[in-house]
Tab-separated table of C-alpha atoms in Angstrom:
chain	number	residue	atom	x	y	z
J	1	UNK	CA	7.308	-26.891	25.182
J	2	UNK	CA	10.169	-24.429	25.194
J	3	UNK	CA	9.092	-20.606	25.766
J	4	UNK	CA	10.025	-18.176	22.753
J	5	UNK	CA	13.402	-17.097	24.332
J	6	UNK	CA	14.426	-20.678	24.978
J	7	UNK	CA	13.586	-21.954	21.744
J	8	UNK	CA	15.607	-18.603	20.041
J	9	UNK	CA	18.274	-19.283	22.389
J	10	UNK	CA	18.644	-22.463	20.844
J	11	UNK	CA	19.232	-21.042	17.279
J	12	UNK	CA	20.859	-18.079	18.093
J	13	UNK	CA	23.749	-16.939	20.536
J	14	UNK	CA	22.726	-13.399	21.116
J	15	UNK	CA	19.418	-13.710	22.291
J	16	UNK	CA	18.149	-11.302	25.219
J	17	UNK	CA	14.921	-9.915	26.472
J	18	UNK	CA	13.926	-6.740	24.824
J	19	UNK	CA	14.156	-3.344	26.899
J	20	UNK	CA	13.048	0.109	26.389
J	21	UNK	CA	15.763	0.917	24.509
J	22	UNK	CA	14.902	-1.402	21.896
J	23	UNK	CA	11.427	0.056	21.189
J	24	UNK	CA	10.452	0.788	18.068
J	25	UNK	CA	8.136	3.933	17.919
J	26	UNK	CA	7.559	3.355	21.489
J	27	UNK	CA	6.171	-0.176	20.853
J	28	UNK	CA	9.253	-2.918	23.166
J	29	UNK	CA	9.770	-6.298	21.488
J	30	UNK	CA	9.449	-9.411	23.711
J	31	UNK	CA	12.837	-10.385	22.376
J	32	UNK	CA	15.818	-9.501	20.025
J	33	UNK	CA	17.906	-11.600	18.394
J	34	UNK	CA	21.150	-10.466	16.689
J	35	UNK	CA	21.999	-13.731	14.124
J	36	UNK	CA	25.963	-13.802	12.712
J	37	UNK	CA	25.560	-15.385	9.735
J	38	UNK	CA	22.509	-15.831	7.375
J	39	UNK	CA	22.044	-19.713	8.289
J	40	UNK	CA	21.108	-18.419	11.712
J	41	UNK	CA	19.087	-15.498	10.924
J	42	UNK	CA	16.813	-18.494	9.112
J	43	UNK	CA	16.515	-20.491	11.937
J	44	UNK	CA	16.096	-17.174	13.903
J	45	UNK	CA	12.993	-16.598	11.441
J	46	UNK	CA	11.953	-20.220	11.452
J	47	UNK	CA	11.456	-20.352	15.184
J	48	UNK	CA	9.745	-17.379	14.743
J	49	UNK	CA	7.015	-18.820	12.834
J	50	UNK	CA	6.704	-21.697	14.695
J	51	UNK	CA	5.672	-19.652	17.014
J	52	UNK	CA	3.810	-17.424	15.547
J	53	UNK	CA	5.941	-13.927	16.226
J	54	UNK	CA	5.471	-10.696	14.807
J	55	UNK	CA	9.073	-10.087	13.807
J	56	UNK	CA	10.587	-6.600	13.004
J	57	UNK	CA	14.480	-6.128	11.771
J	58	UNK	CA	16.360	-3.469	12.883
J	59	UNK	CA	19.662	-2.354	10.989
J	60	UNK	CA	21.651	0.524	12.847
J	61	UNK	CA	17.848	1.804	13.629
J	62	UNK	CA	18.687	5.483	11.807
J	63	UNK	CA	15.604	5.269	10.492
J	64	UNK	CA	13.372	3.205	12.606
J	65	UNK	CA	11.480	6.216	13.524
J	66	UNK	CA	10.460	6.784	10.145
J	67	UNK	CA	7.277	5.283	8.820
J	68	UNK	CA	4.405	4.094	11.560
J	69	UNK	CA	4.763	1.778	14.953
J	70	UNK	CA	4.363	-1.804	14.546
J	71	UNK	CA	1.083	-3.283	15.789
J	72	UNK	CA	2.741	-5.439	17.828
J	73	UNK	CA	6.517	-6.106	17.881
J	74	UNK	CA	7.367	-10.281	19.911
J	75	UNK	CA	10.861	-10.079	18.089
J	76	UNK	CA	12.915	-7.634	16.801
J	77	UNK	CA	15.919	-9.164	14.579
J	78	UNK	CA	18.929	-7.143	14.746
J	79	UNK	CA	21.496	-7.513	11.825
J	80	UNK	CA	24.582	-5.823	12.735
J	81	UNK	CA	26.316	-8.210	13.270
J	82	UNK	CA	25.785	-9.769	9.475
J	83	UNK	CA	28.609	-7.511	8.660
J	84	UNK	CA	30.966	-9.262	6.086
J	85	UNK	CA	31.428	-8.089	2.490
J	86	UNK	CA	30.778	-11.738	1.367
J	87	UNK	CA	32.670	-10.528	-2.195
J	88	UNK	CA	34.004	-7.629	-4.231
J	89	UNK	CA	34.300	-8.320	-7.826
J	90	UNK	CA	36.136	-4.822	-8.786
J	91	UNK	CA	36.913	-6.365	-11.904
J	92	UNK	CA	32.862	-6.405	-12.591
J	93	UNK	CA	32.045	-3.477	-10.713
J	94	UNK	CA	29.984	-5.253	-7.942
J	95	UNK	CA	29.667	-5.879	-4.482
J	96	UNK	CA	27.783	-8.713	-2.613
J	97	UNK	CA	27.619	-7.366	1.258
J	98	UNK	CA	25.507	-8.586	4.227
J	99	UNK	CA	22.711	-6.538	5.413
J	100	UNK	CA	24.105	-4.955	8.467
J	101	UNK	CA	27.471	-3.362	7.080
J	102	UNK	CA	26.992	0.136	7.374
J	103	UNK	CA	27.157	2.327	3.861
J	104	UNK	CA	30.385	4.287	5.503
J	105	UNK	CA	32.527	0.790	5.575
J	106	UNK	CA	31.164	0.186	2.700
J	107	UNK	CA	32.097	2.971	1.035
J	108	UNK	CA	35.305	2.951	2.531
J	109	UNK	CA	36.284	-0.921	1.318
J	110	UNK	CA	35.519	0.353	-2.105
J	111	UNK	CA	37.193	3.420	-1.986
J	112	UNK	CA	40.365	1.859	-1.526
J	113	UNK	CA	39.711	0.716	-5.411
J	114	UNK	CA	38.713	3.268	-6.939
J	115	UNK	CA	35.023	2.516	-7.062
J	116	UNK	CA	31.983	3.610	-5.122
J	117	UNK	CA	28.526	2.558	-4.907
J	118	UNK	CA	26.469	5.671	-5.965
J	119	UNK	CA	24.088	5.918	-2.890
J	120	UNK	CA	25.239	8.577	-0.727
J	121	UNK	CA	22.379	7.794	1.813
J	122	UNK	CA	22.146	10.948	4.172
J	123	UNK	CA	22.475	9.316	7.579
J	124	UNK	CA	25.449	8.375	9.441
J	125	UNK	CA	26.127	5.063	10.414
J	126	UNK	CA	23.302	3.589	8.068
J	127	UNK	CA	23.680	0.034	6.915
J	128	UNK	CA	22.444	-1.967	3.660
J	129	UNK	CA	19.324	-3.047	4.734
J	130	UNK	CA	18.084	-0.414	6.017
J	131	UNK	CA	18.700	1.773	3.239
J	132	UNK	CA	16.981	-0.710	1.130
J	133	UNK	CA	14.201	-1.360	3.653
J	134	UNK	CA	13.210	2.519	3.664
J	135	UNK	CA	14.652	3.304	-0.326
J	136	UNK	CA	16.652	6.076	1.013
J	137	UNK	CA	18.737	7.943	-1.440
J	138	UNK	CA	20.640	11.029	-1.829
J	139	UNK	CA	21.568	13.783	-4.004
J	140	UNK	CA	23.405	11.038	-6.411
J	141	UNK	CA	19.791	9.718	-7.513
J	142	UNK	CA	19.686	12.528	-10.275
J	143	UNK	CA	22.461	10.644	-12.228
J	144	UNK	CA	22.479	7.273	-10.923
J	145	UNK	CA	19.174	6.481	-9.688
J	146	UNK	CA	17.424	5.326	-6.621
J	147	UNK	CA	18.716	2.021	-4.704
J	148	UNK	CA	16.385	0.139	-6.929
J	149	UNK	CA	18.118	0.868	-9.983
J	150	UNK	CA	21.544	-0.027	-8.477
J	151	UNK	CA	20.745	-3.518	-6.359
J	152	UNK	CA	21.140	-6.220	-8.604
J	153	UNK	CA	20.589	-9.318	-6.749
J	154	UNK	CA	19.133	-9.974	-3.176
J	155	UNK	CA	18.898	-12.511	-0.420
J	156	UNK	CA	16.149	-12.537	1.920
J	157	UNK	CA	14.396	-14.953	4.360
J	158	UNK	CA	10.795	-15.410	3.778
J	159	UNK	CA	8.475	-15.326	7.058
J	160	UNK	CA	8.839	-19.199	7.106
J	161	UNK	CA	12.625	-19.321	7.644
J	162	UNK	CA	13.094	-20.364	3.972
J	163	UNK	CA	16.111	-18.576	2.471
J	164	UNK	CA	15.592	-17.073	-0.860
J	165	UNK	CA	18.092	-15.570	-3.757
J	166	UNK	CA	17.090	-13.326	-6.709
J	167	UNK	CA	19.323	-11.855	-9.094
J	168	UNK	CA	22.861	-12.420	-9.079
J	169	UNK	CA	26.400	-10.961	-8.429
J	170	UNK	CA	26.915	-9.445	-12.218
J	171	UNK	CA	25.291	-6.937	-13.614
J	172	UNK	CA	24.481	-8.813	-17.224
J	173	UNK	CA	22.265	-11.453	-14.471
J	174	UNK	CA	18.665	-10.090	-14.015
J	175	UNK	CA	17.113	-12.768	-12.989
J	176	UNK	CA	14.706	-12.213	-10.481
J	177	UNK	CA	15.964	-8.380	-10.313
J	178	UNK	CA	12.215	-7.514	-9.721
J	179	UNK	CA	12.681	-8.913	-6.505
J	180	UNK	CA	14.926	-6.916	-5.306
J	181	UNK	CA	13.174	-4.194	-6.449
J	182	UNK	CA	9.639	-5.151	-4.628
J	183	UNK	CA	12.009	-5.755	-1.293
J	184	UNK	CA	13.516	-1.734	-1.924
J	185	UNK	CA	11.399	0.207	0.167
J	186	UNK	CA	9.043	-2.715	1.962
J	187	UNK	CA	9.989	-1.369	5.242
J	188	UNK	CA	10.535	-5.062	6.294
J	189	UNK	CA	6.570	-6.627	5.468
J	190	UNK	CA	7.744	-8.938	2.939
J	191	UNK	CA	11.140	-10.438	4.511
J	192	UNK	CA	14.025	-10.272	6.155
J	193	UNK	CA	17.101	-9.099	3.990
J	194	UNK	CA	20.129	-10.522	4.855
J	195	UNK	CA	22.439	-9.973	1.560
J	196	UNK	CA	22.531	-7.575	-1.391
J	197	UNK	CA	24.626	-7.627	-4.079
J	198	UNK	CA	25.049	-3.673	-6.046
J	199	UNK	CA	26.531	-2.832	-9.571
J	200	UNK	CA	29.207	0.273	-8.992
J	201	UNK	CA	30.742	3.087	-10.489
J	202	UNK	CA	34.364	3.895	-10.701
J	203	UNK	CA	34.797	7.253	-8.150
J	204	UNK	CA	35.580	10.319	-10.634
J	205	UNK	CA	39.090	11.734	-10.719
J	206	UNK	CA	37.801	14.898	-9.981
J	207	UNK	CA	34.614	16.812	-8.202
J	208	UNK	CA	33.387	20.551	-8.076
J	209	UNK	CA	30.595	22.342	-6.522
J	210	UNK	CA	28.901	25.151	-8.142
J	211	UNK	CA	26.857	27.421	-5.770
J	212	UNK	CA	24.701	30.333	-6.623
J	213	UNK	CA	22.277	32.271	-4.051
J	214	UNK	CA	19.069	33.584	-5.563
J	215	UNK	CA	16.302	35.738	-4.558
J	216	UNK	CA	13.097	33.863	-5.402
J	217	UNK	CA	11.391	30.901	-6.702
J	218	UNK	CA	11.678	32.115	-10.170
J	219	UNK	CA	15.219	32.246	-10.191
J	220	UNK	CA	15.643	29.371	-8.716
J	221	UNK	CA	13.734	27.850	-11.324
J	222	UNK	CA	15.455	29.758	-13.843
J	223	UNK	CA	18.634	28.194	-12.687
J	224	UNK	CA	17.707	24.449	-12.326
J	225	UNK	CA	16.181	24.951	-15.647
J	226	UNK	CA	19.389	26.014	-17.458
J	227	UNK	CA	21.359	23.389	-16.194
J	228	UNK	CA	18.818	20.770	-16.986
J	229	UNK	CA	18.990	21.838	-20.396
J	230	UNK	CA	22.006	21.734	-20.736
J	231	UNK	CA	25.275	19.353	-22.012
J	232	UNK	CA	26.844	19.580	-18.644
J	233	UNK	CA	25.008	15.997	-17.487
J	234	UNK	CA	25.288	17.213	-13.291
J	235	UNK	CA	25.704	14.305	-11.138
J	236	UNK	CA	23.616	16.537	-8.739
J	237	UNK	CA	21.079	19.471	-8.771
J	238	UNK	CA	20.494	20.438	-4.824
J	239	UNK	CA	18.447	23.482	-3.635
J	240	UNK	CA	17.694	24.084	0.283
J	241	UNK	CA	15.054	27.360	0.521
J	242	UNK	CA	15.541	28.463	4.384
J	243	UNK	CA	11.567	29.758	5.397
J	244	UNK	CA	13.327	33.196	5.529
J	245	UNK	CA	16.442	34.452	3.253
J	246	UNK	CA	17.965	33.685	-0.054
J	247	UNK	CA	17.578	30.374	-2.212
J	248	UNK	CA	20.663	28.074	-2.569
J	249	UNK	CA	21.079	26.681	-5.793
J	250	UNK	CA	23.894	23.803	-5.913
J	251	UNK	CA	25.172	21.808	-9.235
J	252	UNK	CA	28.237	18.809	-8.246
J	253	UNK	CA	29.791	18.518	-11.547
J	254	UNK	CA	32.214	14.816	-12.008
J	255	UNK	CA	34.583	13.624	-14.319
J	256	UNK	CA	38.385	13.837	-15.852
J	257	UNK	CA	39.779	16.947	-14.206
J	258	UNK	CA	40.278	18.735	-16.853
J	259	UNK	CA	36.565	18.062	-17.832
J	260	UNK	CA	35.233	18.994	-14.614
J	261	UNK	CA	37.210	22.463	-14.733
J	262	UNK	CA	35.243	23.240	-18.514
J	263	UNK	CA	31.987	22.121	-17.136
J	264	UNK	CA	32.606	23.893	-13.979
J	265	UNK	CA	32.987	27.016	-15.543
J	266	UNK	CA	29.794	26.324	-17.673
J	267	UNK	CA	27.901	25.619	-14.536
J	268	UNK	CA	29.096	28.912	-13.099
J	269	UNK	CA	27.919	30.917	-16.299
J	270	UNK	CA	24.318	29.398	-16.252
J	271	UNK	CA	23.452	29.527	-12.996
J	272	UNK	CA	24.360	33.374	-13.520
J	273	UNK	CA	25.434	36.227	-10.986
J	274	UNK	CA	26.881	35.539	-7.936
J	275	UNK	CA	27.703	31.893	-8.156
J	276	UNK	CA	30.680	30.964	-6.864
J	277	UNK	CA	32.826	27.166	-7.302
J	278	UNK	CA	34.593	25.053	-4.753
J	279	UNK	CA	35.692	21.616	-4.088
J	280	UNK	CA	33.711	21.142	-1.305
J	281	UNK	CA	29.689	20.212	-0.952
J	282	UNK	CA	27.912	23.026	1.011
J	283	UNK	CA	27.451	22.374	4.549
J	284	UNK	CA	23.214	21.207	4.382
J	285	UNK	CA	23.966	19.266	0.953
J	286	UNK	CA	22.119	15.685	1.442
J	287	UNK	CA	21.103	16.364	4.656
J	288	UNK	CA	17.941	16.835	5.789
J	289	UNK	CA	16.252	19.747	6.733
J	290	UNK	CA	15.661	20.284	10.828
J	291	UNK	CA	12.477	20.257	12.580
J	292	UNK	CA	10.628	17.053	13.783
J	293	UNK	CA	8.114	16.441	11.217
J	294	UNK	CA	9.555	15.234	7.883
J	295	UNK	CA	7.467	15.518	4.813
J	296	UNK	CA	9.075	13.914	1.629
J	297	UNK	CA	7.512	15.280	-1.558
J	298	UNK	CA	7.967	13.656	-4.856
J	299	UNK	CA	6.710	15.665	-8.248
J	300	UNK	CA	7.976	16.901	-11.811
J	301	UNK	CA	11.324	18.947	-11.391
J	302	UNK	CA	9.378	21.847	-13.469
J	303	UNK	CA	7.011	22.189	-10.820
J	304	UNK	CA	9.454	23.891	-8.643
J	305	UNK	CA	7.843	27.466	-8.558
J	306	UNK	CA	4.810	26.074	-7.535
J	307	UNK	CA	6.516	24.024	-4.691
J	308	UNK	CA	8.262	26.630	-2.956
J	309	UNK	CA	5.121	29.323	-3.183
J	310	UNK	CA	2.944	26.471	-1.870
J	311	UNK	CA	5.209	25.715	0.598
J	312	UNK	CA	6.605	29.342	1.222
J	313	UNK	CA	7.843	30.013	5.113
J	314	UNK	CA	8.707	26.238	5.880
J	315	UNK	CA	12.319	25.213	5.259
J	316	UNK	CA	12.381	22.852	1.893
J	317	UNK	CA	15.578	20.905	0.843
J	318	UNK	CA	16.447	18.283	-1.783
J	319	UNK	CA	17.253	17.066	-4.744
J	320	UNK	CA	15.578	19.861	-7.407
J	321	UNK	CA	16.781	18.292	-10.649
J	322	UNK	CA	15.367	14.796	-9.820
J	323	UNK	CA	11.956	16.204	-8.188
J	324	UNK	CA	12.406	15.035	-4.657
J	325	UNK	CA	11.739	17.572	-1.664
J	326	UNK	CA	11.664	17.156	2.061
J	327	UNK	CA	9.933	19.701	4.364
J	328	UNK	CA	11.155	20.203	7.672
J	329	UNK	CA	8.622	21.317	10.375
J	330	UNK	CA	9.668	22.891	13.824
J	331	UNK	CA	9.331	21.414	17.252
J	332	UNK	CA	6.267	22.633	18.336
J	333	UNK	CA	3.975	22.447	15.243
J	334	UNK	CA	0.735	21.808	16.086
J	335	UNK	CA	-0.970	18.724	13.923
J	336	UNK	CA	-3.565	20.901	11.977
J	337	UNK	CA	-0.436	22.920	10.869
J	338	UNK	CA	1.319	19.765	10.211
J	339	UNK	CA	-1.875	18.317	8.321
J	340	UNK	CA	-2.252	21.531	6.234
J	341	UNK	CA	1.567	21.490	4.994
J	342	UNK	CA	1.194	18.193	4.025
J	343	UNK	CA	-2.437	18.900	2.376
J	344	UNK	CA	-0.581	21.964	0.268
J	345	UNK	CA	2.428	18.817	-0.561
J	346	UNK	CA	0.122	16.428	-1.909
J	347	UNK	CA	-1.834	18.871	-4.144
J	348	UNK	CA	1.781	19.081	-5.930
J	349	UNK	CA	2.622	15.301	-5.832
J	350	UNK	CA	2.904	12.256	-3.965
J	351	UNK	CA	3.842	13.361	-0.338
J	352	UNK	CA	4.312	11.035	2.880
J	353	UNK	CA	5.271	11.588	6.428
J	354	UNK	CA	8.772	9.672	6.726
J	355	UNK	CA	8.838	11.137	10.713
J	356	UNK	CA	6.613	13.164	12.857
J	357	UNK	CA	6.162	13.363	16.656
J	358	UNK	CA	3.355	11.131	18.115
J	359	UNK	CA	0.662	13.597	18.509
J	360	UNK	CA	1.301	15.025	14.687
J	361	UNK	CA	1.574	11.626	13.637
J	362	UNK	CA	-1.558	9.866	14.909
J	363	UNK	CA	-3.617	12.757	13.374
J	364	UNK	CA	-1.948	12.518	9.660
J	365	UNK	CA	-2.462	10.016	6.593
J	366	UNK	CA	1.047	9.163	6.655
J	367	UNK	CA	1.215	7.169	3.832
J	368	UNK	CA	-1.515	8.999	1.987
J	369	UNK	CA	-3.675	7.443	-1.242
J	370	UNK	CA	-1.791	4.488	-2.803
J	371	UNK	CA	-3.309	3.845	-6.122
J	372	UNK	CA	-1.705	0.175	-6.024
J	373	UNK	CA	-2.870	-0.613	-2.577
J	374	UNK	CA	-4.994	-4.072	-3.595
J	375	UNK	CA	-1.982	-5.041	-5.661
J	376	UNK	CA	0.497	-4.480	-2.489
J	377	UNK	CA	-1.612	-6.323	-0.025
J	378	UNK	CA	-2.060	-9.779	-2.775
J	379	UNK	CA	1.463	-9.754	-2.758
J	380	UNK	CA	1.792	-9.135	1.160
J	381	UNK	CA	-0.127	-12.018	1.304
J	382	UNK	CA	1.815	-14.148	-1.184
J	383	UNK	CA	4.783	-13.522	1.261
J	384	UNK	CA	3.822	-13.220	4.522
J	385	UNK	CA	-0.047	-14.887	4.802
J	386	UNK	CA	0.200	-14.749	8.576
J	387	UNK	CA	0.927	-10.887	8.700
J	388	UNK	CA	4.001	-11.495	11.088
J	389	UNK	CA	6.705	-9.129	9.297
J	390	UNK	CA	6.576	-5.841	10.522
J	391	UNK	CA	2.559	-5.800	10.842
J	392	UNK	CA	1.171	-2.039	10.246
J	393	UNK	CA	4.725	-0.461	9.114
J	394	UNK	CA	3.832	0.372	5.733
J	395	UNK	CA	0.886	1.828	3.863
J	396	UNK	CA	-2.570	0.302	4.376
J	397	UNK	CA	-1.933	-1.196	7.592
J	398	UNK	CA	0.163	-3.552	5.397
């Protein structure tokens, strides 16, 4: 009987021993395999089973680190080079890619129509699947949602090697959209995504950035507030609170120019003193903040005084009119520091860990309570009953 490497040999022409450089969170994969087309990322994944191999996928690996180490790692399936943009139907404002384009081709191809998907993941060099793997989103989410609410039809390959659709390529199609919705943010335990197909959004004639420092939490409230309230329907609301200094308040504005100039102005006047307009995004605006240890905190957009007191002296950034907050901790924090940030996070809302160094990590609830956690691990067992994909990524041990 042929080993593992001979049999995925067999299937697939880029097929090497895996090295140190291939580790994921430290853990080195037996193998890799890097299929070109979906047919061979199923046999890829069927050989797999037959024998029995925890499998991880790896996209441009941006955010590999995020999340927890795989128990045990015998293959990891690269997909960069599924790379084609299988079909562009501008005319129906949607795109049908492979998992392993990156989101800057991407967003390039459709630039060159006029259209955009509205994910402006934060990383460099991320592709599809891994920004649907790890639902990573951006300051766009305010207006447009999280990739959930803009994937509308998937292709994966189950644990078996069996490729399976749901959804389709228009928008009016949403058949078996709920699949693509349970794959957004599996971190890889339910299947392998090969293809996604994305309704889009025409890219707005014209863009403006309104900017106002403030001196506290209660302005900065006072500010989000106002433009909440407001007609001006933001496509953004940032805020980034350094742990020492000033508040920055930020408001991206999109339209007709003429529009954007009105509402601009508006902005300007209700985010009060001091704030200042420009065609150009701030220099930390959907990045995320430094430091090692990245807390992601997800509560109500009012509770935004209470956020920054509670989490006063650490460096908080994000998206303050859709309620999403990271935290960035320093090199050097020590994990009962790191465990006490993220005890003050979850007493506002549902907090996780998306990065941390090993010794913070192995001493925090990453994941945290998951009040669906029986209903998660039925379905992990609907799809993969052998607990091959990704074993231990995700919450649970799932």
């Amino acid at each position: 009987m042929s080993t593992p490497l001979e049999a995925l040999a067999e299937v697939c022409g880029d097929t090497r021993p895996g090295t140190a450089e291939d580790a994921v969170q430290g853990v080195v994969p037996a193998q890799v395999a890097a299929p070109a087309s979906v047919a061979e990322a199923g046999e890829v994944m069927r050989v797999a089973a037959e024998h029995r191999l925890a499998v991880v996928p790896r996209g441009a690996g941006t955010r590999l680190h995020w999340g927890v180490p795989p128990d045990r790692c015998d293959l990891l399936v690269d997909t960069r080079r599924l790379n084609r943009i299988v079909e562009h139907a501008a005319g129906d404002l949607v795109v049908k890619v492979e998992a392993g384009v990156s989101m800057d081709r991407l967003a390039e191809v459709l630039r060159a129509s006029g259209q955009r998907l509205a994910l402006d993941a934060p990383l460099t060099g991320a592709t599809v699947g891994g920004t649907l793997a790890t639902a990573a989103a951006g300051p766009l989410r305010l207006r447009y949602g999280p990739p959930r609410d803009l994937v509308i039809g998937v292709t994966m390959i189950r644990a078996d090697g069996v490729i399976a659709k749901a959804g389709g390529k228009v928008v009016k199609n949403v058949a078996g959209y709920d699949l693509a919705k349970l794959l957004t943010g599996s971190y890889g335990t339910l299947g392998l995504i090969v293809e996604a197909a994305f309704r889009l959004h025409p890219v707005p004639e014209a863009q403006a950035y309104v900017t106002v420092e403030v001196a506290d939490a209660g302005r900065a409230s006072e500010a989000v507030r106002a433009v909440q309230h407001s007609m001006l329907v933001p496509s953004a609301i940032e805020l980034d609170s350094p742990p020492d200094g000033p508040i920055t308040v930020a408001v991206l504005v999109e339209g007709v120019a003429d529009g954007v100039t009105a509402r601009a102005d508006e902005a300007a006047r209700l985010l009060g003193s001091g704030a200042r307009i420009g065609g150009t995004a701030p220099g930390w605006w959907g990045r995320h903040p430094g430091g090692e240890t990245l807390i992601e905190l997800t509560a109500e957009s009012a509770d935004l005084p209470r956020v920054l007191k509670a989490l006063a002296g650490r460096r908080v950034r994000g998206s303050a009119g859709a309620g999403v907050w990271q935290v960035g901790l320093p090199a050097g924090t020590p994990p009962d520091e790191a465990g006490g940030t993220l005890d003050c996070a979850r007493a506002l809302g549902h907090a996780v860990v998306r990065t941390a160094p090993d010794p913070v990590r192995e001493q925090l609830d990453v994941w945290g309570p998951v009040q669906a956690l029986g209903l998660m691990r039925r379905v992990k067992d609907q799809f993969d009953p052998d607990h091959r994909l990704s074993p231990g990524r995700y919450a649970g041990g799932i």
